[in-house]
XYZ file of C-alpha atoms in Angstrom:
369
model
C 127.128 132.870 61.572
C 129.790 133.425 63.557
C 130.170 136.989 64.989
C 126.981 137.767 64.939
C 124.274 138.636 68.023
C 120.258 139.421 67.777
C 119.504 142.752 68.648
C 116.093 143.207 70.018
C 115.725 147.571 69.697
C 118.145 148.046 72.781
C 117.860 145.528 74.622
C 120.677 142.069 74.038
C 119.106 138.785 73.859
C 122.293 137.102 75.543
C 123.586 133.749 75.474
C 121.208 131.782 72.986
C 122.336 130.161 69.985
C 121.183 132.442 66.417
C 119.726 128.748 65.176
C 117.775 128.354 68.480
C 116.646 131.229 68.065
C 115.545 131.115 64.680
C 114.243 127.560 65.390
C 112.015 128.992 67.316
C 111.371 132.526 66.485
C 110.249 133.813 69.505
C 110.151 137.095 69.004
C 108.605 137.779 65.256
C 105.252 139.486 67.212
C 107.161 141.702 69.641
C 109.319 143.871 68.271
C 108.383 145.273 64.483
C 111.025 145.543 61.243
C 113.613 148.453 61.667
C 113.024 151.639 59.213
C 116.611 151.539 58.736
C 119.561 149.916 60.468
C 121.190 151.723 63.333
C 123.609 153.891 62.639
C 127.765 152.599 62.590
C 126.203 149.114 62.955
C 126.634 146.774 59.146
C 122.961 144.798 58.966
C 124.098 141.182 58.011
C 120.215 140.291 57.813
C 116.433 141.560 58.666
C 113.414 138.852 58.779
C 110.201 140.271 60.187
C 110.977 141.897 63.089
C 114.476 139.587 64.573
C 117.566 142.090 62.910
C 120.671 139.925 62.893
C 123.830 142.722 62.988
C 127.036 142.819 62.857
C 129.048 144.769 65.613
C 132.171 145.861 65.117
C 134.980 145.705 67.920
C 136.568 148.912 68.624
C 138.877 148.508 71.661
C 139.035 145.823 74.231
C 137.201 148.026 77.033
C 134.178 148.153 74.413
C 133.859 144.686 74.494
C 133.543 141.603 76.427
C 134.732 137.888 75.589
C 133.102 135.031 75.894
C 133.578 131.653 74.767
C 131.217 130.473 71.668
C 130.178 134.016 71.519
C 133.377 135.861 69.353
C 134.326 139.728 69.871
C 131.050 139.845 72.982
C 129.167 142.988 72.525
C 129.309 146.834 73.922
C 126.216 146.878 75.880
C 125.257 148.457 79.232
C 125.456 147.039 82.627
C 121.979 147.247 85.101
C 119.452 148.974 83.246
C 116.961 150.907 84.399
C 113.080 149.787 83.713
C 112.672 153.244 81.429
C 115.524 151.859 79.125
C 113.069 148.667 78.397
C 112.769 148.343 74.545
C 108.756 148.475 73.722
C 107.314 150.219 70.599
C 104.260 152.195 70.423
C 101.827 149.273 71.353
C 102.455 149.002 74.352
C 101.293 151.378 77.404
C 102.779 151.602 80.703
C 101.467 152.382 84.007
C 102.665 152.361 87.382
C 101.041 151.281 90.565
C 101.938 153.519 93.298
C 105.105 152.254 95.269
C 103.551 153.441 98.882
C 100.594 151.049 97.534
C 102.992 147.812 97.146
C 105.382 148.368 100.222
C 102.787 149.099 102.782
C 102.319 147.416 106.456
C 98.612 147.546 105.851
C 95.604 148.608 103.377
C 92.079 149.174 102.918
C 89.821 147.395 100.833
C 88.753 150.828 99.589
C 92.472 151.558 98.645
C 93.100 147.831 96.737
C 89.714 148.406 95.194
C 90.351 151.926 94.086
C 94.262 151.477 92.562
C 93.539 148.373 90.781
C 90.785 150.375 89.345
C 92.858 153.462 88.642
C 95.976 151.380 86.957
C 93.208 149.909 84.263
C 93.378 151.197 81.242
C 91.190 148.701 78.886
C 87.692 150.562 77.883
C 85.784 147.542 77.941
C 87.406 146.049 81.324
C 86.752 149.956 83.216
C 83.610 150.202 82.054
C 82.759 146.476 83.796
C 84.691 147.944 86.937
C 82.816 150.422 86.691
C 79.187 149.294 86.215
C 79.927 146.629 88.794
C 81.257 149.218 91.572
C 84.677 148.669 91.817
C 87.170 145.932 91.322
C 85.796 142.329 93.001
C 88.273 140.978 94.782
C 86.390 137.521 95.052
C 86.030 137.330 91.338
C 88.197 134.320 91.014
C 88.075 133.141 86.973
C 85.032 131.084 86.434
C 83.951 130.090 82.874
C 80.381 130.352 83.250
C 81.008 134.211 84.676
C 79.726 137.213 82.523
C 83.245 138.351 81.762
C 85.178 135.483 82.068
C 86.469 136.904 77.473
C 87.381 139.875 78.838
C 89.411 138.379 81.885
C 90.984 135.606 80.158
C 92.271 137.877 78.059
C 93.721 140.365 80.607
C 95.003 137.036 82.540
C 97.137 135.536 79.415
C 97.902 139.733 78.637
C 99.459 139.839 81.998
C 101.104 136.730 81.752
C 102.466 137.497 78.402
C 104.079 140.755 79.641
C 105.451 138.941 82.820
C 107.405 136.097 80.914
C 108.574 139.575 78.833
C 109.918 140.581 81.542
C 111.245 137.503 83.376
C 113.392 137.154 80.095
C 114.552 140.292 80.607
C 115.674 139.757 83.900
C 117.199 136.600 83.070
C 118.853 138.361 80.477
C 120.516 140.582 82.800
C 121.444 138.060 84.772
C 123.654 136.669 82.091
C 125.140 140.516 81.319
C 124.955 142.305 84.645
C 127.463 139.473 86.469
C 130.298 138.536 83.585
C 132.950 140.156 85.876
C 131.737 138.848 88.815
C 134.559 136.293 89.910
C 132.176 135.020 92.585
C 129.886 133.548 89.457
C 131.152 130.430 88.569
C 130.222 129.335 84.649
C 127.131 126.929 85.837
C 125.112 130.358 86.892
C 125.259 131.426 83.407
C 124.785 128.551 82.064
C 121.725 128.547 84.330
C 120.656 131.899 83.565
C 120.913 131.472 79.757
C 118.839 127.958 80.159
C 116.059 130.292 81.375
C 116.387 132.750 78.662
C 116.110 130.176 75.911
C 112.773 128.727 78.206
C 111.178 132.392 78.908
C 111.486 133.131 74.946
C 109.919 129.579 74.148
C 106.845 130.998 76.444
C 106.853 134.399 74.755
C 105.961 133.221 71.998
C 103.713 130.709 73.357
C 101.789 133.072 75.620
C 101.620 135.147 72.102
C 99.349 131.982 70.479
C 97.452 131.453 73.626
C 96.738 135.343 72.941
C 95.480 134.787 69.891
C 93.725 131.982 71.475
C 91.572 133.867 73.100
C 91.061 136.790 70.758
C 93.123 138.991 72.375
C 95.904 141.455 71.374
C 99.452 142.699 72.131
C 98.681 146.026 73.842
C 95.599 145.887 74.250
C 96.049 145.601 78.445
C 98.476 148.326 80.186
C 101.825 147.207 81.108
C 103.426 147.968 84.536
C 107.160 146.784 84.906
C 106.745 146.435 88.625
C 108.409 142.506 88.158
C 111.311 143.801 86.166
C 111.917 146.738 89.157
C 111.600 144.950 92.224
C 113.703 141.674 91.264
C 116.281 143.116 89.213
C 118.832 143.579 92.373
C 122.318 144.420 91.858
C 123.482 141.439 94.535
C 123.724 138.367 92.818
C 122.166 136.382 95.253
C 119.390 138.953 95.607
C 118.563 138.602 91.256
C 117.933 134.891 91.469
C 115.530 135.209 95.153
C 114.125 138.003 93.050
C 113.666 137.610 90.059
C 113.624 133.107 89.790
C 112.398 132.447 93.535
C 110.237 136.102 94.140
C 109.137 136.482 90.290
C 108.885 132.643 89.017
C 107.284 131.800 92.466
C 104.504 133.915 91.756
C 104.224 132.675 87.643
C 103.702 129.119 89.136
C 100.095 130.610 91.380
C 99.302 132.394 88.301
C 99.553 129.409 85.481
C 98.220 126.963 88.697
C 94.906 128.833 88.259
C 95.046 129.251 84.586
C 95.228 125.649 84.228
C 91.794 125.036 86.856
C 90.273 127.644 84.919
C 91.347 125.775 81.248
C 89.897 122.573 82.831
C 86.791 124.318 84.012
C 86.454 125.447 80.625
C 86.668 122.363 78.546
C 89.678 124.252 77.059
C 92.377 121.487 76.431
C 94.569 124.017 74.868
C 94.732 126.522 77.819
C 95.018 123.804 80.708
C 97.437 121.833 78.713
C 100.216 124.612 76.439
C 100.060 126.634 80.664
C 101.115 123.056 82.233
C 103.760 122.427 79.826
C 105.318 126.108 80.440
C 105.080 125.089 84.612
C 107.224 122.621 84.127
C 109.730 125.135 83.008
C 109.117 127.897 85.310
C 109.594 124.501 87.932
C 113.116 124.735 87.333
C 113.117 128.562 87.272
C 112.182 128.438 90.911
C 114.576 126.108 92.185
C 117.652 127.803 90.458
C 116.674 130.564 92.610
C 115.982 128.394 95.621
C 119.651 126.887 95.095
C 121.936 129.415 93.744
C 120.340 131.795 96.764
C 122.162 129.928 99.570
C 124.988 128.814 97.459
C 125.921 132.616 97.392
C 125.365 132.718 100.579
C 126.282 130.235 103.011
C 129.877 131.149 103.847
C 128.498 134.711 104.663
C 125.503 134.875 107.195
C 125.481 138.416 107.390
C 124.386 138.454 103.408
C 122.063 135.957 104.173
C 120.155 137.796 106.107
C 119.876 140.538 103.929
C 119.164 137.981 100.616
C 116.330 136.816 103.443
C 114.943 140.921 103.892
C 115.198 141.556 100.194
C 113.364 137.848 99.800
C 110.402 139.475 102.086
C 110.102 142.818 100.851
C 109.603 141.073 97.091
C 107.298 138.854 97.702
C 105.517 141.182 99.899
C 105.256 143.568 96.709
C 103.776 140.439 94.761
C 100.750 139.779 97.356
C 99.660 143.080 95.309
C 98.318 144.764 98.437
C 98.006 141.439 100.367
C 95.343 139.553 98.416
C 97.350 136.972 98.291
C 97.084 134.345 101.269
C 93.239 135.910 102.387
C 90.063 134.679 102.200
C 86.776 135.962 100.678
C 84.053 134.877 103.283
C 81.419 134.827 100.828
C 82.913 131.906 98.557
C 85.330 130.692 101.495
C 87.716 130.595 98.548
C 91.326 131.630 99.007
C 91.868 135.457 96.380
C 95.120 134.388 94.919
C 95.936 130.794 95.478
C 99.402 129.672 95.832
C 101.050 126.917 94.130
C 101.964 124.662 97.076
C 102.390 121.774 95.037
C 104.182 123.530 92.104
C 106.238 125.093 94.492
C 107.162 122.089 96.777
C 108.530 120.973 93.357
C 110.796 123.786 93.508
C 111.709 122.960 96.769
C 109.956 125.235 98.758
C 109.184 123.597 102.506
C 105.810 124.261 104.553
C 107.387 127.204 106.608
C 108.938 128.633 103.360
C 104.701 128.709 101.736
C 103.792 130.176 105.030
C 105.603 132.333 104.830
C 105.343 133.855 101.343
C 101.645 133.526 102.507
C 101.696 135.598 105.289
C 104.470 138.316 103.214
C 101.881 141.325 102.561
C 100.582 143.954 104.160
C 97.960 144.036 106.794
C 93.827 144.410 105.593
C 92.426 146.899 107.601
C 88.570 144.681 106.825
C 90.924 141.294 107.462
C 87.630 139.061 110.110
C 89.030 137.206 112.562
C 88.912 134.208 110.940
C 91.715 135.283 108.309
C 88.545 136.550 105.632
C 87.857 139.865 103.679
C 84.841 141.370 105.923
C 82.297 142.829 103.308
């Protein structure tokens, strides 16, 4: 197998041994078999949707060599989200940038935004029947919409794992010629790629478990767009600390739902994945500090980027707000998991307060209805 690389349409799953990839078959449901080989490439093997090809090396300028990866592969660096490979099952929507980066929003804006980006007909009808999105609607097994909500949740996490894999893969590849980055950085990012492939496969199986299908709900690529800075210190903050930190919050809620529903498959599986995510968040904590410890100006810039991305991932200020009707946090932070990843109490409070102000927020910090 020496000299072969794994190609998923336009994306290279870089940093993972071919034999390991075959062991997990992590992408078998994501990409359909090619109708014909790529122009100029010799097909070595095609198995389901995984295509192993050998890329002919032409000139030194077209390839990058790495130990254990003979010849390397010509591949664009710093890709745009529009270049991410998806087949026709995936429907992409865009959350308005002005909503995500606003300093203040109203409850009506939040409701209308989430209603507008919902493309699943069944979910859209349920929202319309109930007068828009219910902000106090944490998932409960006894809710009429619980089966639909858990499918939506699993699909959203599944898409998030794909984008986390793409973000970590870009971190492996984009900075290969950056002299400030030690090999340990590449190793940690490759480790994350390996983990994320298993997570994609895991949530593909969980989608089956809740009777969901790939493409049943729309994808937005805000996770990839906002996390992937051209600065490696900002990149690990965006992908590892912010994106993966958000994953911990969502996983914690999903585990809670699984236990309440007495669905051991859900809560044990998600708990297993969360253990990896703690490590990924810790990568962000460690590398963002290591890369800026001797440069206060750069450190300040990275922290500003961190606050911006955390604000975007608050989804209009929902994270950190309370519903006065239920006295529950709407999008709770996974405090215990974040502390395992190296967050302090001050770090957690900063994340909690990172989103825009909601105009109808009561004095006690709850949503006024």
